[in-house]
N, CA and C of each residue as an Amber inpcrd file, in Angstrom:
protein
   192
   8.3370000 106.0380000  18.5720000   8.2090000 104.6320000  18.6770000
   6.8810000 104.8370000  18.5660000   6.6120000 103.4050000  17.4850000
   4.9740000 102.9200000  17.4260000   4.6940000 102.4480000  18.2860000
   3.7440000 101.7580000  18.7540000   3.4110000 101.4750000  20.1990000
   2.9400000  99.9310000  19.3650000   2.8790000  98.5980000  20.2920000
   3.0860000  97.3460000  20.3220000   1.5140000  97.1670000  20.4150000
   0.6770000  97.6630000  21.4310000  -0.5320000  97.7920000  21.5850000
  -0.8890000  99.1360000  22.3420000  -2.1810000  99.5410000  21.8020000
  -2.5990000 100.7370000  22.1790000  -4.0410000 100.8020000  22.4510000
  -4.6320000 101.0770000  23.3980000  -6.0070000 100.9940000  23.7880000
  -6.3760000 102.2540000  24.3390000  -7.6970000 102.2540000  24.0240000
  -8.3550000 104.2140000  23.9880000  -9.5390000 103.8790000  24.6450000
  -9.9580000 103.7470000  25.4950000 -11.4110000 103.7450000  26.3550000
 -12.0860000 102.4870000  26.0130000 -11.5340000 101.3180000  26.0420000
 -12.1690000 100.3000000  25.4700000 -12.6430000  99.4470000  26.6970000
 -14.1440000  99.1650000  26.2070000 -14.8280000  98.7160000  27.0300000
 -15.5490000  97.3010000  26.7490000 -16.0060000  96.2300000  27.2410000
 -16.6070000  95.0890000  27.0200000 -18.1890000  95.0270000  27.7730000
 -19.0130000  94.3580000  26.9100000 -20.1980000  94.5160000  27.8490000
 -20.6390000  93.1570000  27.5160000 -21.4770000  92.6610000  28.0290000
 -22.2210000  91.4240000  28.0690000 -23.4710000  91.6430000  28.6980000
 -24.5880000  92.0700000  28.0860000 -26.0660000  92.0670000  28.5650000
 -25.5820000  93.6560000  29.0500000 -26.1490000  93.4750000  30.3770000
 -26.1600000  94.9200000  31.0390000 -24.7630000  95.3110000  31.9840000
 -23.9360000  94.1280000  32.0900000 -22.6680000  93.8320000  32.8790000
 -21.6590000  94.4110000  32.1660000 -20.7950000  95.3140000  32.6760000
 -19.4480000  95.4990000  32.0870000 -18.4000000  94.5760000  32.6430000
 -17.6820000  93.8470000  31.8510000 -16.7460000  92.9160000  32.2490000
 -15.4100000  94.0440000  31.9730000 -15.2670000  94.9930000  31.1510000
 -14.3900000  95.8640000  31.5250000 -14.7200000  97.5200000  30.7920000
 -14.2260000  98.1330000  31.6150000 -14.8050000  99.4390000  31.1150000
 -13.8350000 100.6750000  30.8800000 -13.4780000 101.2100000  30.0840000
 -12.7580000 102.4010000  29.5880000 -11.3510000 102.2290000  30.3860000
 -10.7770000 101.4060000  29.4650000  -9.1710000 100.9310000  29.7430000
  -8.7430000 101.7560000  28.6390000  -7.6440000 102.4940000  28.8410000
  -6.6150000 103.1050000  28.1120000  -4.9780000 102.7320000  28.7380000
  -4.5600000 102.0810000  27.6960000  -2.8600000 102.0130000  28.1750000
  -2.1140000 101.7570000  26.4890000  -0.9620000 101.6600000  26.7950000
  -0.1510000 101.5390000  25.6340000   0.8530000 100.4950000  26.2000000
   1.3950000  99.8570000  25.1770000   2.7420000  99.0020000  25.2870000
   3.6100000  98.9280000  24.0630000   5.0270000  99.4010000  24.8630000
   6.1040000  99.5130000  24.0520000   6.5130000  98.0940000  23.2910000
   6.6940000  98.1420000  21.9510000   7.3380000  96.7500000  21.5820000
   8.6280000  96.2320000  22.3560000   8.8190000  95.1360000  22.5500000
   9.8780000  94.2060000  23.5690000   9.5360000  94.4040000  25.0370000
   8.4090000  95.2510000  25.3740000   8.1710000  95.0480000  26.7820000
   7.2900000  94.1260000  27.3620000   7.3340000  93.8480000  28.4560000
   6.6290000  92.7270000  29.3680000   5.6940000  93.1960000  30.3600000
   4.2400000  92.7410000  30.1080000   3.2780000  92.9440000  30.8650000
   2.6100000  92.2860000  31.6350000   2.6200000  92.2180000  32.7340000
   1.9000000  91.4570000  33.7360000   0.1860000  91.7270000  34.1300000
  -0.2540000  90.9700000  33.9220000  -1.6710000  91.3720000  34.0880000
  -2.1440000  90.7390000  35.3020000  -2.9360000  91.3670000  36.4850000
  -3.1940000  91.1360000  37.4790000  -4.5270000  91.3960000  38.2640000
  -5.4330000  91.1310000  38.9830000  -6.4580000  91.6480000  39.4330000
  -7.2650000  90.4270000  40.0910000  -8.2320000  90.7060000  41.1370000
  -8.9840000  89.8160000  41.6510000 -10.1270000  89.1990000  41.0120000
 -10.5690000  88.1170000  41.3170000 -11.9010000  87.2610000  40.4790000
 -12.6850000  88.3690000  39.7750000 -13.2370000  88.0200000  38.9760000
 -14.0120000  88.8690000  37.9700000 -14.0290000  90.0620000  37.8720000
 -12.2300000  90.7020000  37.6540000 -11.8700000  91.7590000  37.3510000
 -11.7450000  91.9320000  35.8250000 -12.0390000  90.9780000  34.9420000
 -11.8600000  91.2230000  33.5520000 -11.0960000  90.4700000  32.7330000
  -9.8440000  89.7380000  33.6940000  -8.7260000  89.5870000  32.6320000
  -8.8810000  88.7270000  31.6830000  -9.8360000  87.5830000  31.5880000
  -9.5250000  86.5220000  30.4540000 -10.4940000  87.7130000  29.3240000
 -11.4830000  88.5010000  29.7350000 -12.2310000  89.4230000  28.5710000
 -11.0950000  90.3390000  27.9350000 -10.2600000  90.8020000  28.6560000
  -9.1340000  91.8610000  28.0820000  -8.2610000  90.9050000  27.1890000
  -7.8380000  89.5840000  27.5210000  -7.2240000  88.8790000  26.7350000
  -7.6000000  88.7890000  25.3670000  -8.9500000  88.3400000  25.4930000
  -9.7260000  87.7570000  24.2800000  -9.7290000  88.9400000  23.6820000
 -10.1050000  90.0430000  24.0810000 -10.0970000  91.7120000  23.1650000
  -8.5870000  91.5330000  22.4110000  -7.9210000  91.4150000  23.3540000
  -6.2140000  91.8640000  22.6940000  -5.9820000  90.8060000  21.7210000
  -6.7100000  89.7440000  21.9410000  -6.4110000  88.4830000  20.7300000
  -7.1780000  88.3530000  19.7000000  -8.0910000  89.8530000  19.7670000
  -9.1830000  90.1400000  18.6310000 -10.2460000  88.6960000  18.8120000
 -10.3080000  87.9050000  19.2660000 -11.5640000  86.8160000  19.5480000
 -12.9740000  87.4380000  19.9870000 -12.6530000  88.6660000  20.5400000
 -13.9900000  89.5240000  21.2490000 -13.7100000  90.8300000  20.5300000
 -14.6750000  91.3240000  19.9530000 -14.7320000  92.7940000  19.8070000
 -14.9680000  93.7790000  20.9290000 -14.3100000  94.8730000  20.8910000
 -14.6510000  95.7450000  22.1020000 -16.1710000  96.0440000  22.0590000
 -17.1020000  96.5630000  22.9640000 -17.9870000  97.2260000  22.8790000
 -17.8380000  98.6430000  22.6500000 -17.1160000  99.2540000  23.2030000
 -16.5570000 100.6250000  22.8440000 -14.9810000 100.8620000  22.9750000
 -14.7840000 102.1650000  22.2140000 -13.3800000 102.1910000  22.0150000
 -12.5540000 101.7970000  20.9230000 -11.2690000 102.1870000  20.7840000
 -10.6070000 101.7280000  19.8530000  -9.2760000 100.9150000  20.4130000
  -8.9230000  99.9180000  19.6590000  -7.3390000  98.9770000  20.0570000
  -6.6640000  99.0110000  18.6510000  -5.3280000  99.3500000  19.0110000
  -4.6850000  99.1280000  17.7400000  -3.5750000  98.1620000  18.3510000
  -3.4990000  97.3480000  17.5670000  -2.3560000  96.2380000  17.5630000
  -1.4810000  96.6530000  16.2440000   0.2600000  96.7770000  16.4740000
   1.2700000  96.9820000  15.7070000   0.7270000  97.4820000  14.6450000
């Protein structure tokens, strides 16, 4: 089955600070995903990368 979202080693850096680092996961079509974490964990950054508003610094992102 084709993945709706597939991240392989995705990271996003701002200057010397890594907002997200080495994320790898897959989401199948029709699945619901909940994103949780403490303050400063990079949740908004990940959502911006998934929305293609930000480009990842490293890794690969595939959307449908």
